[in-house]
Amino acid sequence: MRRSLEGGTLLITITLEPEADSPIDATALSHLLRKHPGRLQTFELPVGSAHVFYPEYSPQRTTAALLLEVDAIGLVRNKRFRGDNGVLDYYINDRPYTASSLLSVAMGRVLRNAMTPTSEAHPELADTPLPLQLSVPVISTRGRDGNDLAERLFSPVGWTVEQQPIALDPDYPLWEDSRYSSLALTGTVPLHLALRQLYVLLPVLDDSKHYWVSDDEAEKLVRQGEGWLPGHPERGLISRRYLAHQQDLVAVADALIAEEGTTPVESTTALPPSPSASAGASSQPLRVQRAEAVMAALKDCGARQVVDVGAGSGALLRRMQKDGFFTRILGTDVSARSLEQAARIMKVDELADTDKARITLLHSSVLYRDERLEGFDAAVLMEVIEHLEPGRLTALEDSIFAGAAPPTVIVTTPNSECNHLYPALAHGGMRNDDHRFEWTRAEFAHWAQALAERHGYGVEYRPVGETSAGAGSPTQMAIFRKAAA
């Protein structure tokens, strides 16, 4: 195939080669990919032309190739393609020659149907692990993580990784190797999973995207990562690089995955197993245990109308939304962006009118009285108070306990006595860079008891998470109830 002087080519090959005694026919690959083996198929994309063809096709071994011819000049001239760390500011760049988000976009367009666990022709193989070989002739690994990054990304999800560095110039060995290399993956993996892993991890390797990363990228990451990303040991790095280091989007992806009961991105948001843990101890991450503990406390108090103060991207709101026990739900946050993310994740715009009437999201600060928070059965401050300067807690007290004054207030906050159980916090750090303080159980009880007495509440304390001898539980909860008149 002729390559123009103005462009370059990117390539992925996918090979299915069953064992000699396997009943699998390697030609099934063409049916799973939904691409006819007898002809070259071409697809026009915004970045160039994509072609699918079969270099080899037999029952013993079948290889499909996706080749992308990139319009390098068009990339630079088209203002759509930005956000690539300045690479696309120049006509001469590596985008037409190294696997990146350009190739992922081509995969998403050309192989979209193959990235689902369904097949009309071979339903029995659609979600079956297959002996696959994936080859990408040129990848780019940016940053200090580059040397072993491919191994760290692909090995945990079942691939044997062979990565060969590419010399800067084979005629000048003293120049050593470039930051480019070839990548070959061998493993027994369902095809749809293999394609989705490659789709996500190619731009992660390159640490760059040729388009603006918008808010829906977090949902795309979660969707394409289903079945392999939640438990990946490098999930934090994958999320940050895939989402162009936009921490608010990483938080949305984290919240969406945590909703399914999986481990959050940041390792410090869930305690490591304690050596004394009982066999029946919960395997759920602390974030999930915390939200469920709050839900249980609300029901114990009979609180059907609830305001979630400092709701963030809606971890608690989403649970209440799905539970018909709660008849009126209000979420507030000082961050309008967080509320927009919560609305998008909860699909508020798509709700029926009766469901929309149950849920309201309001821009509001916990530090100022807001009449719109009055008249609810309960207010929840889940992991909120530690984000305030200690001197601002009196304003919170006035806003919630004197102003809104609901019959029930539920507060959760970290228990600093457990921080030594986190390896990264062994020397006195806090669990989040934005925390202004973290209290011991005695400090939390001192604050809560004095506040309750000033405003006519009784207070009950509950542990959240696995209790450690001498340290208590990682999250501490106070339930304030108005004293009977």
PDB file of N, CA and C in Angstrom, residues 397-467:
ATOM      1  N   GLU A 397     -21.456  25.069  62.436  1.00  0.00           N
ATOM      2  CA  GLU A 397     -22.380  24.810  63.532  1.00  0.00           C
ATOM      3  C   GLU A 397     -23.593  25.726  63.454  1.00  0.00           C
ATOM      4  N   ASP A 398     -23.354  27.006  63.173  1.00  0.00           N
ATOM      5  CA  ASP A 398     -24.465  27.951  63.078  1.00  0.00           C
ATOM      6  C   ASP A 398     -25.358  27.645  61.882  1.00  0.00           C
ATOM      7  N   SER A 399     -24.754  27.276  60.775  1.00  0.00           N
ATOM      8  CA  SER A 399     -25.516  27.001  59.561  1.00  0.00           C
ATOM      9  C   SER A 399     -26.385  25.765  59.697  1.00  0.00           C
ATOM     10  N   ILE A 400     -25.829  24.693  60.197  1.00  0.00           N
ATOM     11  CA  ILE A 400     -26.540  23.414  60.211  1.00  0.00           C
ATOM     12  C   ILE A 400     -27.337  23.215  61.490  1.00  0.00           C
ATOM     13  N   PHE A 401     -26.700  23.396  62.648  1.00  0.00           N
ATOM     14  CA  PHE A 401     -27.352  23.045  63.904  1.00  0.00           C
ATOM     15  C   PHE A 401     -28.251  24.151  64.442  1.00  0.00           C
ATOM     16  N   ALA A 402     -27.921  25.403  64.173  1.00  0.00           N
ATOM     17  CA  ALA A 402     -28.770  26.505  64.629  1.00  0.00           C
ATOM     18  C   ALA A 402     -29.718  26.971  63.530  1.00  0.00           C
ATOM     19  N   GLY A 403     -29.236  27.008  62.277  1.00  0.00           N
ATOM     20  CA  GLY A 403     -30.049  27.506  61.171  1.00  0.00           C
ATOM     21  C   GLY A 403     -31.012  26.465  60.637  1.00  0.00           C
ATOM     22  N   ALA A 404     -30.501  25.450  59.919  1.00  0.00           N
ATOM     23  CA  ALA A 404     -31.368  24.408  59.360  1.00  0.00           C
ATOM     24  C   ALA A 404     -32.025  23.580  60.463  1.00  0.00           C
ATOM     25  N   ALA A 405     -31.278  23.235  61.481  1.00  0.00           N
ATOM     26  CA  ALA A 405     -31.754  22.545  62.688  1.00  0.00           C
ATOM     27  C   ALA A 405     -32.661  21.351  62.399  1.00  0.00           C
ATOM     28  N   PRO A 406     -32.231  20.389  61.607  1.00  0.00           N
ATOM     29  CA  PRO A 406     -33.072  19.214  61.361  1.00  0.00           C
ATOM     30  C   PRO A 406     -33.118  18.324  62.592  1.00  0.00           C
ATOM     31  N   PRO A 407     -34.115  17.440  62.681  1.00  0.00           N
ATOM     32  CA  PRO A 407     -34.187  16.538  63.838  1.00  0.00           C
ATOM     33  C   PRO A 407     -32.964  15.624  63.960  1.00  0.00           C
ATOM     34  N   THR A 408     -32.328  15.306  62.835  1.00  0.00           N
ATOM     35  CA  THR A 408     -31.173  14.409  62.847  1.00  0.00           C
ATOM     36  C   THR A 408     -30.051  14.997  62.003  1.00  0.00           C
ATOM     37  N   VAL A 409     -28.822  14.922  62.512  1.00  0.00           N
ATOM     38  CA  VAL A 409     -27.639  15.299  61.745  1.00  0.00           C
ATOM     39  C   VAL A 409     -26.641  14.145  61.857  1.00  0.00           C
ATOM     40  N   ILE A 410     -26.128  13.684  60.733  1.00  0.00           N
ATOM     41  CA  ILE A 410     -25.147  12.605  60.718  1.00  0.00           C
ATOM     42  C   ILE A 410     -23.830  13.155  60.187  1.00  0.00           C
ATOM     43  N   VAL A 411     -22.748  12.957  60.941  1.00  0.00           N
ATOM     44  CA  VAL A 411     -21.424  13.460  60.579  1.00  0.00           C
ATOM     45  C   VAL A 411     -20.449  12.289  60.571  1.00  0.00           C
ATOM     46  N   THR A 412     -19.684  12.156  59.497  1.00  0.00           N
ATOM     47  CA  THR A 412     -18.581  11.194  59.483  1.00  0.00           C
ATOM     48  C   THR A 412     -17.284  11.940  59.218  1.00  0.00           C
ATOM     49  N   THR A 413     -16.197  11.386  59.740  1.00  0.00           N
ATOM     50  CA  THR A 413     -14.883  12.002  59.571  1.00  0.00           C
ATOM     51  C   THR A 413     -13.815  10.939  59.821  1.00  0.00           C
ATOM     52  N   PRO A 414     -12.610  11.074  59.272  1.00  0.00           N
ATOM     53  CA  PRO A 414     -11.566  10.074  59.520  1.00  0.00           C
ATOM     54  C   PRO A 414     -11.175   9.997  60.997  1.00  0.00           C
ATOM     55  N   ASN A 415     -10.793   8.823  61.408  1.00  0.00           N
ATOM     56  CA  ASN A 415     -10.232   8.609  62.738  1.00  0.00           C
ATOM     57  C   ASN A 415      -8.714   8.551  62.584  1.00  0.00           C
ATOM     58  N   SER A 416      -8.022   9.578  63.042  1.00  0.00           N
ATOM     59  CA  SER A 416      -6.578   9.668  62.813  1.00  0.00           C
ATOM     60  C   SER A 416      -5.794   8.576  63.539  1.00  0.00           C
ATOM     61  N   GLU A 417      -6.412   7.935  64.531  1.00  0.00           N
ATOM     62  CA  GLU A 417      -5.721   6.863  65.248  1.00  0.00           C
ATOM     63  C   GLU A 417      -5.450   5.659  64.347  1.00  0.00           C
ATOM     64  N   CYS A 418      -6.164   5.562  63.236  1.00  0.00           N
ATOM     65  CA  CYS A 418      -5.963   4.449  62.303  1.00  0.00           C
ATOM     66  C   CYS A 418      -4.961   4.773  61.207  1.00  0.00           C
ATOM     67  N   ASN A 419      -4.483   5.997  61.163  1.00  0.00           N
ATOM     68  CA  ASN A 419      -3.631   6.385  60.034  1.00  0.00           C
ATOM     69  C   ASN A 419      -2.334   5.587  59.955  1.00  0.00           C
ATOM     70  N   HIS A 420      -1.870   5.086  61.084  1.00  0.00           N
ATOM     71  CA  HIS A 420      -0.621   4.324  61.043  1.00  0.00           C
ATOM     72  C   HIS A 420      -0.786   3.012  60.285  1.00  0.00           C
ATOM     73  N   LEU A 421      -2.033   2.594  60.044  1.00  0.00           N
ATOM     74  CA  LEU A 421      -2.277   1.381  59.277  1.00  0.00           C
ATOM     75  C   LEU A 421      -2.071   1.582  57.784  1.00  0.00           C
ATOM     76  N   TYR A 422      -2.019   2.830  57.362  1.00  0.00           N
ATOM     77  CA  TYR A 422      -1.722   3.140  55.971  1.00  0.00           C
ATOM     78  C   TYR A 422      -0.208   3.277  55.829  1.00  0.00           C
ATOM     79  N   PRO A 423       0.424   2.479  54.991  1.00  0.00           N
ATOM     80  CA  PRO A 423       1.880   2.576  54.851  1.00  0.00           C
ATOM     81  C   PRO A 423       2.352   3.979  54.509  1.00  0.00           C
ATOM     82  N   ALA A 424       1.597   4.681  53.667  1.00  0.00           N
ATOM     83  CA  ALA A 424       2.030   6.014  53.245  1.00  0.00           C
ATOM     84  C   ALA A 424       1.848   7.053  54.336  1.00  0.00           C
ATOM     85  N   LEU A 425       1.088   6.721  55.400  1.00  0.00           N
ATOM     86  CA  LEU A 425       0.791   7.693  56.443  1.00  0.00           C
ATOM     87  C   LEU A 425       1.464   7.337  57.764  1.00  0.00           C
ATOM     88  N   ALA A 426       2.388   6.409  57.694  1.00  0.00           N
ATOM     89  CA  ALA A 426       3.005   5.917  58.933  1.00  0.00           C
ATOM     90  C   ALA A 426       3.728   7.008  59.703  1.00  0.00           C
ATOM     91  N   HIS A 427       4.105   8.090  59.023  1.00  0.00           N
ATOM     92  CA  HIS A 427       4.893   9.137  59.681  1.00  0.00           C
ATOM     93  C   HIS A 427       4.088  10.409  59.911  1.00  0.00           C
ATOM     94  N   GLY A 428       2.777  10.246  60.038  1.00  0.00           N
ATOM     95  CA  GLY A 428       1.979  11.373  60.483  1.00  0.00           C
ATOM     96  C   GLY A 428       1.262  12.161  59.415  1.00  0.00           C
ATOM     97  N   GLY A 429       1.187  11.689  58.196  1.00  0.00           N
ATOM     98  CA  GLY A 429       0.468  12.401  57.151  1.00  0.00           C
ATOM     99  C   GLY A 429      -1.040  12.236  57.292  1.00  0.00           C
ATOM    100  N   MET A 430      -1.776  13.035  56.497  1.00  0.00           N
ATOM    101  CA  MET A 430      -3.232  12.926  56.473  1.00  0.00           C
ATOM    102  C   MET A 430      -3.659  12.142  55.243  1.00  0.00           C
ATOM    103  N   ARG A 431      -4.916  11.710  55.251  1.00  0.00           N
ATOM    104  CA  ARG A 431      -5.399  10.837  54.186  1.00  0.00           C
ATOM    105  C   ARG A 431      -5.671  11.577  52.879  1.00  0.00           C
ATOM    106  N   ASN A 432      -5.806  12.855  52.937  1.00  0.00           N
ATOM    107  CA  ASN A 432      -6.097  13.642  51.741  1.00  0.00           C
ATOM    108  C   ASN A 432      -5.367  14.968  51.875  1.00  0.00           C
ATOM    109  N   ASP A 433      -4.785  15.428  50.763  1.00  0.00           N
ATOM    110  CA  ASP A 433      -4.035  16.685  50.800  1.00  0.00           C
ATOM    111  C   ASP A 433      -4.909  17.878  51.154  1.00  0.00           C
ATOM    112  N   ASP A 434      -6.227  17.741  50.943  1.00  0.00           N
ATOM    113  CA  ASP A 434      -7.131  18.860  51.215  1.00  0.00           C
ATOM    114  C   ASP A 434      -7.655  18.858  52.644  1.00  0.00           C
ATOM    115  N   HIS A 435      -7.314  17.861  53.440  1.00  0.00           N
ATOM    116  CA  HIS A 435      -7.783  17.835  54.829  1.00  0.00           C
ATOM    117  C   HIS A 435      -7.036  18.878  55.654  1.00  0.00           C
ATOM    118  N   ARG A 436      -7.784  19.615  56.458  1.00  0.00           N
ATOM    119  CA  ARG A 436      -7.186  20.617  57.333  1.00  0.00           C
ATOM    120  C   ARG A 436      -6.868  20.056  58.712  1.00  0.00           C
ATOM    121  N   PHE A 437      -7.535  18.975  59.066  1.00  0.00           N
ATOM    122  CA  PHE A 437      -7.267  18.298  60.331  1.00  0.00           C
ATOM    123  C   PHE A 437      -7.847  16.898  60.241  1.00  0.00           C
ATOM    124  N   GLU A 438      -7.410  16.017  61.106  1.00  0.00           N
ATOM    125  CA  GLU A 438      -8.023  14.708  61.302  1.00  0.00           C
ATOM    126  C   GLU A 438      -7.972  14.405  62.787  1.00  0.00           C
ATOM    127  N   TRP A 439      -9.114  14.050  63.354  1.00  0.00           N
ATOM    128  CA  TRP A 439      -9.250  13.930  64.791  1.00  0.00           C
ATOM    129  C   TRP A 439      -9.100  12.492  65.282  1.00  0.00           C
ATOM    130  N   THR A 440      -8.664  12.381  66.529  1.00  0.00           N
ATOM    131  CA  THR A 440      -8.765  11.122  67.253  1.00  0.00           C
ATOM    132  C   THR A 440     -10.212  10.939  67.690  1.00  0.00           C
ATOM    133  N   ARG A 441     -10.519   9.761  68.212  1.00  0.00           N
ATOM    134  CA  ARG A 441     -11.882   9.536  68.713  1.00  0.00           C
ATOM    135  C   ARG A 441     -12.214  10.484  69.866  1.00  0.00           C
ATOM    136  N   ALA A 442     -11.266  10.724  70.732  1.00  0.00           N
ATOM    137  CA  ALA A 442     -11.521  11.611  71.871  1.00  0.00           C
ATOM    138  C   ALA A 442     -11.759  13.046  71.398  1.00  0.00           C
ATOM    139  N   GLU A 443     -11.007  13.501  70.425  1.00  0.00           N
ATOM    140  CA  GLU A 443     -11.171  14.859  69.914  1.00  0.00           C
ATOM    141  C   GLU A 443     -12.516  15.026  69.219  1.00  0.00           C
ATOM    142  N   PHE A 444     -12.914  14.011  68.457  1.00  0.00           N
ATOM    143  CA  PHE A 444     -14.211  14.072  67.783  1.00  0.00           C
ATOM    144  C   PHE A 444     -15.342  14.075  68.803  1.00  0.00           C
ATOM    145  N   ALA A 445     -15.243  13.227  69.820  1.00  0.00           N
ATOM    146  CA  ALA A 445     -16.291  13.159  70.840  1.00  0.00           C
ATOM    147  C   ALA A 445     -16.376  14.459  71.629  1.00  0.00           C
ATOM    148  N   HIS A 446     -15.241  15.081  71.919  1.00  0.00           N
ATOM    149  CA  HIS A 446     -15.244  16.353  72.642  1.00  0.00           C
ATOM    150  C   HIS A 446     -15.980  17.427  71.842  1.00  0.00           C
ATOM    151  N   TRP A 447     -15.695  17.498  70.537  1.00  0.00           N
ATOM    152  CA  TRP A 447     -16.368  18.492  69.691  1.00  0.00           C
ATOM    153  C   TRP A 447     -17.857  18.194  69.586  1.00  0.00           C
ATOM    154  N   ALA A 448     -18.188  16.937  69.339  1.00  0.00           N
ATOM    155  CA  ALA A 448     -19.582  16.563  69.120  1.00  0.00           C
ATOM    156  C   ALA A 448     -20.423  16.750  70.377  1.00  0.00           C
ATOM    157  N   GLN A 449     -19.894  16.370  71.524  1.00  0.00           N
ATOM    158  CA  GLN A 449     -20.667  16.453  72.757  1.00  0.00           C
ATOM    159  C   GLN A 449     -20.963  17.904  73.111  1.00  0.00           C
ATOM    160  N   ALA A 450     -19.961  18.757  72.982  1.00  0.00           N
ATOM    161  CA  ALA A 450     -20.176  20.174  73.302  1.00  0.00           C
ATOM    162  C   ALA A 450     -21.186  20.787  72.341  1.00  0.00           C
ATOM    163  N   LEU A 451     -21.085  20.478  71.054  1.00  0.00           N
ATOM    164  CA  LEU A 451     -22.019  21.009  70.069  1.00  0.00           C
ATOM    165  C   LEU A 451     -23.440  20.525  70.372  1.00  0.00           C
ATOM    166  N   ALA A 452     -23.594  19.250  70.689  1.00  0.00           N
ATOM    167  CA  ALA A 452     -24.918  18.695  70.983  1.00  0.00           C
ATOM    168  C   ALA A 452     -25.558  19.390  72.180  1.00  0.00           C
ATOM    169  N   GLU A 453     -24.788  19.623  73.205  1.00  0.00           N
ATOM    170  CA  GLU A 453     -25.331  20.283  74.394  1.00  0.00           C
ATOM    171  C   GLU A 453     -25.768  21.702  74.091  1.00  0.00           C
ATOM    172  N   ARG A 454     -25.027  22.401  73.236  1.00  0.00           N
ATOM    173  CA  ARG A 454     -25.389  23.790  72.918  1.00  0.00           C
ATOM    174  C   ARG A 454     -26.684  23.892  72.128  1.00  0.00           C
ATOM    175  N   HIS A 455     -27.036  22.851  71.374  1.00  0.00           N
ATOM    176  CA  HIS A 455     -28.186  22.963  70.473  1.00  0.00           C
ATOM    177  C   HIS A 455     -29.296  21.956  70.757  1.00  0.00           C
ATOM    178  N   GLY A 456     -29.247  21.309  71.908  1.00  0.00           N
ATOM    179  CA  GLY A 456     -30.355  20.450  72.319  1.00  0.00           C
ATOM    180  C   GLY A 456     -30.416  19.118  71.600  1.00  0.00           C
ATOM    181  N   TYR A 457     -29.264  18.549  71.264  1.00  0.00           N
ATOM    182  CA  TYR A 457     -29.206  17.233  70.626  1.00  0.00           C
ATOM    183  C   TYR A 457     -28.593  16.221  71.582  1.00  0.00           C
ATOM    184  N   GLY A 458     -28.987  14.967  71.412  1.00  0.00           N
ATOM    185  CA  GLY A 458     -28.233  13.867  71.979  1.00  0.00           C
ATOM    186  C   GLY A 458     -27.313  13.336  70.891  1.00  0.00           C
ATOM    187  N   VAL A 459     -26.281  12.591  71.253  1.00  0.00           N
ATOM    188  CA  VAL A 459     -25.331  12.127  70.238  1.00  0.00           C
ATOM    189  C   VAL A 459     -24.969  10.665  70.471  1.00  0.00           C
ATOM    190  N   GLU A 460     -24.948   9.910  69.391  1.00  0.00           N
ATOM    191  CA  GLU A 460     -24.573   8.494  69.402  1.00  0.00           C
ATOM    192  C   GLU A 460     -23.379   8.325  68.463  1.00  0.00           C
ATOM    193  N   TYR A 461     -22.443   7.458  68.847  1.00  0.00           N
ATOM    194  CA  TYR A 461     -21.254   7.225  68.021  1.00  0.00           C
ATOM    195  C   TYR A 461     -21.286   5.804  67.466  1.00  0.00           C
ATOM    196  N   ARG A 462     -20.918   5.694  66.183  1.00  0.00           N
ATOM    197  CA  ARG A 462     -20.853   4.378  65.557  1.00  0.00           C
ATOM    198  C   ARG A 462     -19.537   4.238  64.795  1.00  0.00           C
ATOM    199  N   PRO A 463     -18.936   3.053  64.842  1.00  0.00           N
ATOM    200  CA  PRO A 463     -17.728   2.813  64.039  1.00  0.00           C
ATOM    201  C   PRO A 463     -18.105   2.486  62.599  1.00  0.00           C
ATOM    202  N   VAL A 464     -17.233   2.829  61.674  1.00  0.00           N
ATOM    203  CA  VAL A 464     -17.427   2.483  60.267  1.00  0.00           C
ATOM    204  C   VAL A 464     -16.129   1.859  59.762  1.00  0.00           C
ATOM    205  N   GLY A 465     -16.227   0.655  59.240  1.00  0.00           N
ATOM    206  CA  GLY A 465     -15.038  -0.061  58.780  1.00  0.00           C
ATOM    207  C   GLY A 465     -14.540  -1.012  59.833  1.00  0.00           C
ATOM    208  N   GLU A 466     -13.552  -1.783  59.472  1.00  0.00           N
ATOM    209  CA  GLU A 466     -13.001  -2.799  60.369  1.00  0.00           C
ATOM    210  C   GLU A 466     -12.316  -2.151  61.567  1.00  0.00           C
ATOM    211  N   THR A 467     -12.680  -2.601  62.758  1.00  0.00           N
ATOM    212  CA  THR A 467     -12.123  -2.047  63.980  1.00  0.00           C
ATOM    213  C   THR A 467     -10.783  -2.689  64.297  1.00  0.00           C
TER     214      THR A 467
END
